[in-house]
């Protein structure tokens, strides 16, 4: 059977789109234009929030929290730490913020880009912190939020244990390196290690009520870091 010219073109275009997605594994294009606007305006950025859909959703849910406090969100839905570390230079360092908040790990544990390796994830977060510090950017490490299970990865049945283990390691690292560790998890978890009722519709992504718990916690930590000489 002969393929029509239009079908062939469609198949080739589909292959081109897939190839482009594979090339831009870290999705560097996501904030390219926004970063250019900031750099061209010579605007001074106080804080960049680096993260995944939890950070991206925060900006969408309560944009005023970011604009009124001179915070910049750089979250991308579904991303793991291996993707974040690749875009860290473009989405954080290039903006020359005073401080970066690193909130990552949920999608690593959910195995979005491969089998979860806690050491690999930890080292990626550590690498981002090291890159920031080497560029004169202060660092806050944020905890992974509570997760009883992942709706898109139901075969993972030990999410709370993996979240707690990673948070313990991140907290120890922060303390050893005189960094602030912001613990959202304790304030948001239930007795089983999942998200408290009403703070997330799917058990993972915060509702406005969930972000309302997080905001004073992180705002106080930011104030403490930026006021420190």
PDB file of N, CA, C and O in Angstrom, residues 152-203:
ATOM      1  N   UNK A 152       0.285   8.381  39.221  1.00  0.00           N
ATOM      2  CA  UNK A 152       0.734   7.934  37.906  1.00  0.00           C
ATOM      3  C   UNK A 152       1.747   6.782  37.982  1.00  0.00           C
ATOM      4  O   UNK A 152       2.224   6.295  36.962  1.00  0.00           O
ATOM      5  N   UNK A 153       2.076   6.336  39.192  1.00  0.00           N
ATOM      6  CA  UNK A 153       3.045   5.245  39.359  1.00  0.00           C
ATOM      7  C   UNK A 153       2.616   4.408  40.560  1.00  0.00           C
ATOM      8  O   UNK A 153       3.281   4.339  41.584  1.00  0.00           O
ATOM      9  N   UNK A 154       1.468   3.753  40.419  1.00  0.00           N
ATOM     10  CA  UNK A 154       0.851   3.052  41.541  1.00  0.00           C
ATOM     11  C   UNK A 154       1.641   1.839  42.022  1.00  0.00           C
ATOM     12  O   UNK A 154       1.420   1.345  43.126  1.00  0.00           O
ATOM     13  N   UNK A 155       2.565   1.356  41.176  1.00  0.00           N
ATOM     14  CA  UNK A 155       3.348   0.174  41.570  1.00  0.00           C
ATOM     15  C   UNK A 155       4.388   0.501  42.648  1.00  0.00           C
ATOM     16  O   UNK A 155       4.935  -0.398  43.278  1.00  0.00           O
ATOM     17  N   UNK A 156       4.644   1.792  42.862  1.00  0.00           N
ATOM     18  CA  UNK A 156       5.581   2.190  43.916  1.00  0.00           C
ATOM     19  C   UNK A 156       4.800   2.272  45.233  1.00  0.00           C
ATOM     20  O   UNK A 156       3.961   3.145  45.419  1.00  0.00           O
ATOM     21  N   UNK A 157       5.076   1.355  46.139  1.00  0.00           N
ATOM     22  CA  UNK A 157       4.269   1.235  47.357  1.00  0.00           C
ATOM     23  C   UNK A 157       4.983   1.713  48.621  1.00  0.00           C
ATOM     24  O   UNK A 157       4.402   1.666  49.705  1.00  0.00           O
ATOM     25  N   UNK A 158       6.229   2.153  48.471  1.00  0.00           N
ATOM     26  CA  UNK A 158       6.986   2.582  49.652  1.00  0.00           C
ATOM     27  C   UNK A 158       7.412   4.049  49.543  1.00  0.00           C
ATOM     28  O   UNK A 158       8.486   4.432  50.013  1.00  0.00           O
ATOM     29  N   UNK A 159       6.554   4.864  48.944  1.00  0.00           N
ATOM     30  CA  UNK A 159       6.883   6.276  48.736  1.00  0.00           C
ATOM     31  C   UNK A 159       7.209   7.013  50.035  1.00  0.00           C
ATOM     32  O   UNK A 159       8.216   7.728  50.093  1.00  0.00           O
ATOM     33  N   UNK A 160       6.402   6.875  51.109  1.00  0.00           N
ATOM     34  CA  UNK A 160       6.710   7.626  52.333  1.00  0.00           C
ATOM     35  C   UNK A 160       8.091   7.304  52.904  1.00  0.00           C
ATOM     36  O   UNK A 160       8.803   8.200  53.379  1.00  0.00           O
ATOM     37  N   UNK A 161       8.470   6.042  52.847  1.00  0.00           N
ATOM     38  CA  UNK A 161       9.766   5.640  53.380  1.00  0.00           C
ATOM     39  C   UNK A 161      10.911   6.244  52.553  1.00  0.00           C
ATOM     40  O   UNK A 161      11.919   6.704  53.106  1.00  0.00           O
ATOM     41  N   UNK A 162      10.753   6.260  51.240  1.00  0.00           N
ATOM     42  CA  UNK A 162      11.785   6.826  50.368  1.00  0.00           C
ATOM     43  C   UNK A 162      11.868   8.341  50.527  1.00  0.00           C
ATOM     44  O   UNK A 162      12.959   8.926  50.525  1.00  0.00           O
ATOM     45  N   UNK A 163      10.710   8.992  50.670  1.00  0.00           N
ATOM     46  CA  UNK A 163      10.687  10.442  50.895  1.00  0.00           C
ATOM     47  C   UNK A 163      11.388  10.779  52.202  1.00  0.00           C
ATOM     48  O   UNK A 163      12.230  11.684  52.262  1.00  0.00           O
ATOM     49  N   UNK A 164      11.060  10.043  53.259  1.00  0.00           N
ATOM     50  CA  UNK A 164      11.662  10.312  54.571  1.00  0.00           C
ATOM     51  C   UNK A 164      13.172  10.093  54.559  1.00  0.00           C
ATOM     52  O   UNK A 164      13.936  10.860  55.162  1.00  0.00           O
ATOM     53  N   UNK A 165      13.613   9.055  53.869  1.00  0.00           N
ATOM     54  CA  UNK A 165      15.046   8.755  53.815  1.00  0.00           C
ATOM     55  C   UNK A 165      15.807   9.849  53.072  1.00  0.00           C
ATOM     56  O   UNK A 165      16.889  10.272  53.507  1.00  0.00           O
ATOM     57  N   UNK A 166      15.241  10.334  51.960  1.00  0.00           N
ATOM     58  CA  UNK A 166      15.897  11.406  51.208  1.00  0.00           C
ATOM     59  C   UNK A 166      15.906  12.697  52.014  1.00  0.00           C
ATOM     60  O   UNK A 166      16.928  13.390  52.077  1.00  0.00           O
ATOM     61  N   UNK A 167      14.796  13.000  52.667  1.00  0.00           N
ATOM     62  CA  UNK A 167      14.738  14.221  53.481  1.00  0.00           C
ATOM     63  C   UNK A 167      15.751  14.181  54.620  1.00  0.00           C
ATOM     64  O   UNK A 167      16.379  15.192  54.947  1.00  0.00           O
ATOM     65  N   UNK A 168      15.912  13.017  55.227  1.00  0.00           N
ATOM     66  CA  UNK A 168      16.881  12.877  56.307  1.00  0.00           C
ATOM     67  C   UNK A 168      18.297  13.166  55.806  1.00  0.00           C
ATOM     68  O   UNK A 168      19.084  13.852  56.470  1.00  0.00           O
ATOM     69  N   UNK A 169      18.602  12.675  54.631  1.00  0.00           N
ATOM     70  CA  UNK A 169      19.926  12.872  54.047  1.00  0.00           C
ATOM     71  C   UNK A 169      20.140  14.340  53.669  1.00  0.00           C
ATOM     72  O   UNK A 169      21.225  14.901  53.875  1.00  0.00           O
ATOM     73  N   UNK A 170      19.105  14.965  53.118  1.00  0.00           N
ATOM     74  CA  UNK A 170      19.203  16.375  52.732  1.00  0.00           C
ATOM     75  C   UNK A 170      19.347  17.275  53.958  1.00  0.00           C
ATOM     76  O   UNK A 170      20.120  18.237  53.950  1.00  0.00           O
ATOM     77  N   UNK A 171      18.633  16.951  55.012  1.00  0.00           N
ATOM     78  CA  UNK A 171      18.725  17.730  56.240  1.00  0.00           C
ATOM     79  C   UNK A 171      20.121  17.635  56.842  1.00  0.00           C
ATOM     80  O   UNK A 171      20.703  18.644  57.273  1.00  0.00           O
ATOM     81  N   UNK A 172      20.660  16.436  56.859  1.00  0.00           N
ATOM     82  CA  UNK A 172      22.017  16.228  57.392  1.00  0.00           C
ATOM     83  C   UNK A 172      23.047  16.986  56.559  1.00  0.00           C
ATOM     84  O   UNK A 172      23.968  17.617  57.093  1.00  0.00           O
ATOM     85  N   UNK A 173      22.892  16.940  55.240  1.00  0.00           N
ATOM     86  CA  UNK A 173      23.805  17.663  54.345  1.00  0.00           C
ATOM     87  C   UNK A 173      23.733  19.168  54.603  1.00  0.00           C
ATOM     88  O   UNK A 173      24.767  19.844  54.690  1.00  0.00           O
ATOM     89  N   UNK A 174      22.516  19.681  54.725  1.00  0.00           N
ATOM     90  CA  UNK A 174      22.339  21.119  54.961  1.00  0.00           C
ATOM     91  C   UNK A 174      22.995  21.534  56.279  1.00  0.00           C
ATOM     92  O   UNK A 174      23.721  22.528  56.345  1.00  0.00           O
ATOM     93  N   UNK A 175      22.767  20.768  57.315  1.00  0.00           N
ATOM     94  CA  UNK A 175      23.343  21.090  58.621  1.00  0.00           C
ATOM     95  C   UNK A 175      24.866  21.036  58.587  1.00  0.00           C
ATOM     96  O   UNK A 175      25.535  21.897  59.156  1.00  0.00           O
ATOM     97  N   UNK A 176      25.419  20.053  57.891  1.00  0.00           N
ATOM     98  CA  UNK A 176      26.874  19.901  57.804  1.00  0.00           C
ATOM     99  C   UNK A 176      27.529  21.031  57.020  1.00  0.00           C
ATOM    100  O   UNK A 176      28.702  21.343  57.220  1.00  0.00           O
ATOM    101  N   UNK A 177      26.751  21.649  56.123  1.00  0.00           N
ATOM    102  CA  UNK A 177      27.290  22.713  55.280  1.00  0.00           C
ATOM    103  C   UNK A 177      26.739  24.095  55.633  1.00  0.00           C
ATOM    104  O   UNK A 177      26.867  25.041  54.847  1.00  0.00           O
ATOM    105  N   UNK A 178      26.149  24.182  56.820  1.00  0.00           N
ATOM    106  CA  UNK A 178      25.632  25.451  57.338  1.00  0.00           C
ATOM    107  C   UNK A 178      24.632  26.111  56.389  1.00  0.00           C
ATOM    108  O   UNK A 178      24.652  27.318  56.158  1.00  0.00           O
ATOM    109  N   UNK A 179      23.754  25.266  55.830  1.00  0.00           N
ATOM    110  CA  UNK A 179      22.666  25.742  54.989  1.00  0.00           C
ATOM    111  C   UNK A 179      21.353  25.550  55.738  1.00  0.00           C
ATOM    112  O   UNK A 179      21.244  24.707  56.623  1.00  0.00           O
ATOM    113  N   UNK A 180      20.358  26.325  55.373  1.00  0.00           N
ATOM    114  CA  UNK A 180      19.038  26.144  55.975  1.00  0.00           C
ATOM    115  C   UNK A 180      18.295  25.042  55.237  1.00  0.00           C
ATOM    116  O   UNK A 180      18.247  25.021  54.002  1.00  0.00           O
ATOM    117  N   UNK A 181      17.740  24.123  55.987  1.00  0.00           N
ATOM    118  CA  UNK A 181      16.868  23.083  55.453  1.00  0.00           C
ATOM    119  C   UNK A 181      15.439  23.455  55.819  1.00  0.00           C
ATOM    120  O   UNK A 181      15.102  23.559  56.996  1.00  0.00           O
ATOM    121  N   UNK A 182      14.612  23.680  54.813  1.00  0.00           N
ATOM    122  CA  UNK A 182      13.221  24.068  55.054  1.00  0.00           C
ATOM    123  C   UNK A 182      12.343  22.815  55.029  1.00  0.00           C
ATOM    124  O   UNK A 182      12.271  22.115  54.015  1.00  0.00           O
ATOM    125  N   UNK A 183      11.700  22.565  56.133  1.00  0.00           N
ATOM    126  CA  UNK A 183      10.924  21.343  56.305  1.00  0.00           C
ATOM    127  C   UNK A 183       9.429  21.599  56.090  1.00  0.00           C
ATOM    128  O   UNK A 183       8.702  21.899  57.021  1.00  0.00           O
ATOM    129  N   UNK A 184       8.992  21.473  54.833  1.00  0.00           N
ATOM    130  CA  UNK A 184       7.557  21.534  54.544  1.00  0.00           C
ATOM    131  C   UNK A 184       6.885  20.246  55.012  1.00  0.00           C
ATOM    132  O   UNK A 184       5.716  20.243  55.410  1.00  0.00           O
ATOM    133  N   UNK A 185       7.617  19.148  54.928  1.00  0.00           N
ATOM    134  CA  UNK A 185       7.039  17.825  55.100  1.00  0.00           C
ATOM    135  C   UNK A 185       6.347  17.649  56.448  1.00  0.00           C
ATOM    136  O   UNK A 185       5.207  17.185  56.518  1.00  0.00           O
ATOM    137  N   UNK A 186       7.041  18.013  57.520  1.00  0.00           N
ATOM    138  CA  UNK A 186       6.476  17.822  58.859  1.00  0.00           C
ATOM    139  C   UNK A 186       5.174  18.583  59.041  1.00  0.00           C
ATOM    140  O   UNK A 186       4.232  18.081  59.667  1.00  0.00           O
ATOM    141  N   UNK A 187       5.106  19.774  58.474  1.00  0.00           N
ATOM    142  CA  UNK A 187       3.913  20.612  58.625  1.00  0.00           C
ATOM    143  C   UNK A 187       2.740  20.134  57.772  1.00  0.00           C
ATOM    144  O   UNK A 187       1.594  20.541  58.013  1.00  0.00           O
ATOM    145  N   UNK A 188       3.012  19.276  56.791  1.00  0.00           N
ATOM    146  CA  UNK A 188       1.969  18.919  55.828  1.00  0.00           C
ATOM    147  C   UNK A 188       1.582  17.441  55.850  1.00  0.00           C
ATOM    148  O   UNK A 188       0.632  17.043  55.192  1.00  0.00           O
ATOM    149  N   UNK A 189       2.284  16.609  56.616  1.00  0.00           N
ATOM    150  CA  UNK A 189       2.071  15.156  56.553  1.00  0.00           C
ATOM    151  C   UNK A 189       1.016  14.667  57.533  1.00  0.00           C
ATOM    152  O   UNK A 189       0.745  15.297  58.573  1.00  0.00           O
ATOM    153  N   UNK A 190       0.430  13.525  57.203  1.00  0.00           N
ATOM    154  CA  UNK A 190      -0.480  12.867  58.125  1.00  0.00           C
ATOM    155  C   UNK A 190       0.266  11.751  58.856  1.00  0.00           C
ATOM    156  O   UNK A 190       1.488  11.589  58.698  1.00  0.00           O
ATOM    157  N   UNK A 191      -0.447  10.973  59.633  1.00  0.00           N
ATOM    158  CA  UNK A 191       0.191   9.945  60.462  1.00  0.00           C
ATOM    159  C   UNK A 191       0.868   8.850  59.639  1.00  0.00           C
ATOM    160  O   UNK A 191       1.783   8.180  60.131  1.00  0.00           O
ATOM    161  N   UNK A 192       0.454   8.684  58.394  1.00  0.00           N
ATOM    162  CA  UNK A 192       1.015   7.640  57.540  1.00  0.00           C
ATOM    163  C   UNK A 192       2.121   8.153  56.624  1.00  0.00           C
ATOM    164  O   UNK A 192       2.661   7.398  55.820  1.00  0.00           O
ATOM    165  N   UNK A 193       2.446   9.425  56.733  1.00  0.00           N
ATOM    166  CA  UNK A 193       3.497   9.978  55.895  1.00  0.00           C
ATOM    167  C   UNK A 193       3.019  10.534  54.580  1.00  0.00           C
ATOM    168  O   UNK A 193       3.828  10.947  53.741  1.00  0.00           O
ATOM    169  N   UNK A 194       1.694  10.544  54.378  1.00  0.00           N
ATOM    170  CA  UNK A 194       1.124  11.148  53.177  1.00  0.00           C
ATOM    171  C   UNK A 194       0.732  12.587  53.436  1.00  0.00           C
ATOM    172  O   UNK A 194       0.928  13.121  54.540  1.00  0.00           O
ATOM    173  N   UNK A 195       0.165  13.223  52.438  1.00  0.00           N
ATOM    174  CA  UNK A 195      -0.269  14.609  52.571  1.00  0.00           C
ATOM    175  C   UNK A 195      -1.548  14.690  53.402  1.00  0.00           C
ATOM    176  O   UNK A 195      -2.473  13.891  53.222  1.00  0.00           O
ATOM    177  N   UNK A 196      -1.605  15.655  54.314  1.00  0.00           N
ATOM    178  CA  UNK A 196      -2.812  15.843  55.120  1.00  0.00           C
ATOM    179  C   UNK A 196      -4.007  16.185  54.230  1.00  0.00           C
ATOM    180  O   UNK A 196      -3.860  16.856  53.204  1.00  0.00           O
ATOM    181  N   UNK A 197      -5.157  15.740  54.642  1.00  0.00           N
ATOM    182  CA  UNK A 197      -6.379  15.962  53.869  1.00  0.00           C
ATOM    183  C   UNK A 197      -6.622  17.458  53.663  1.00  0.00           C
ATOM    184  O   UNK A 197      -6.482  18.255  54.590  1.00  0.00           O
ATOM    185  N   UNK A 198      -6.959  17.808  52.445  1.00  0.00           N
ATOM    186  CA  UNK A 198      -7.262  19.193  52.115  1.00  0.00           C
ATOM    187  C   UNK A 198      -6.088  19.993  51.589  1.00  0.00           C
ATOM    188  O   UNK A 198      -6.264  21.092  51.074  1.00  0.00           O
ATOM    189  N   UNK A 199      -4.876  19.436  51.710  1.00  0.00           N
ATOM    190  CA  UNK A 199      -3.691  20.172  51.267  1.00  0.00           C
ATOM    191  C   UNK A 199      -3.273  19.820  49.841  1.00  0.00           C
ATOM    192  O   UNK A 199      -2.458  20.521  49.242  1.00  0.00           O
ATOM    193  N   UNK A 200      -3.839  18.720  49.296  1.00  0.00           N
ATOM    194  CA  UNK A 200      -3.537  18.330  47.917  1.00  0.00           C
ATOM    195  C   UNK A 200      -4.664  17.438  47.404  1.00  0.00           C
ATOM    196  O   UNK A 200      -5.050  16.480  48.072  1.00  0.00           O
ATOM    197  N   UNK A 201      -5.182  17.750  46.224  1.00  0.00           N
ATOM    198  CA  UNK A 201      -6.298  16.974  45.679  1.00  0.00           C
ATOM    199  C   UNK A 201      -5.884  15.551  45.309  1.00  0.00           C
ATOM    200  O   UNK A 201      -6.664  14.615  45.441  1.00  0.00           O
ATOM    201  N   UNK A 202      -4.654  15.401  44.842  1.00  0.00           N
ATOM    202  CA  UNK A 202      -4.191  14.082  44.386  1.00  0.00           C
ATOM    203  C   UNK A 202      -3.152  13.469  45.323  1.00  0.00           C
ATOM    204  O   UNK A 202      -2.536  12.465  45.007  1.00  0.00           O
ATOM    205  N   UNK A 203      -2.932  14.092  46.470  1.00  0.00           N
ATOM    206  CA  UNK A 203      -1.951  13.586  47.413  1.00  0.00           C
ATOM    207  C   UNK A 203      -0.532  14.023  47.126  1.00  0.00           C
ATOM    208  O   UNK A 203       0.379  13.723  47.897  1.00  0.00           O
TER     209      UNK A 203
END
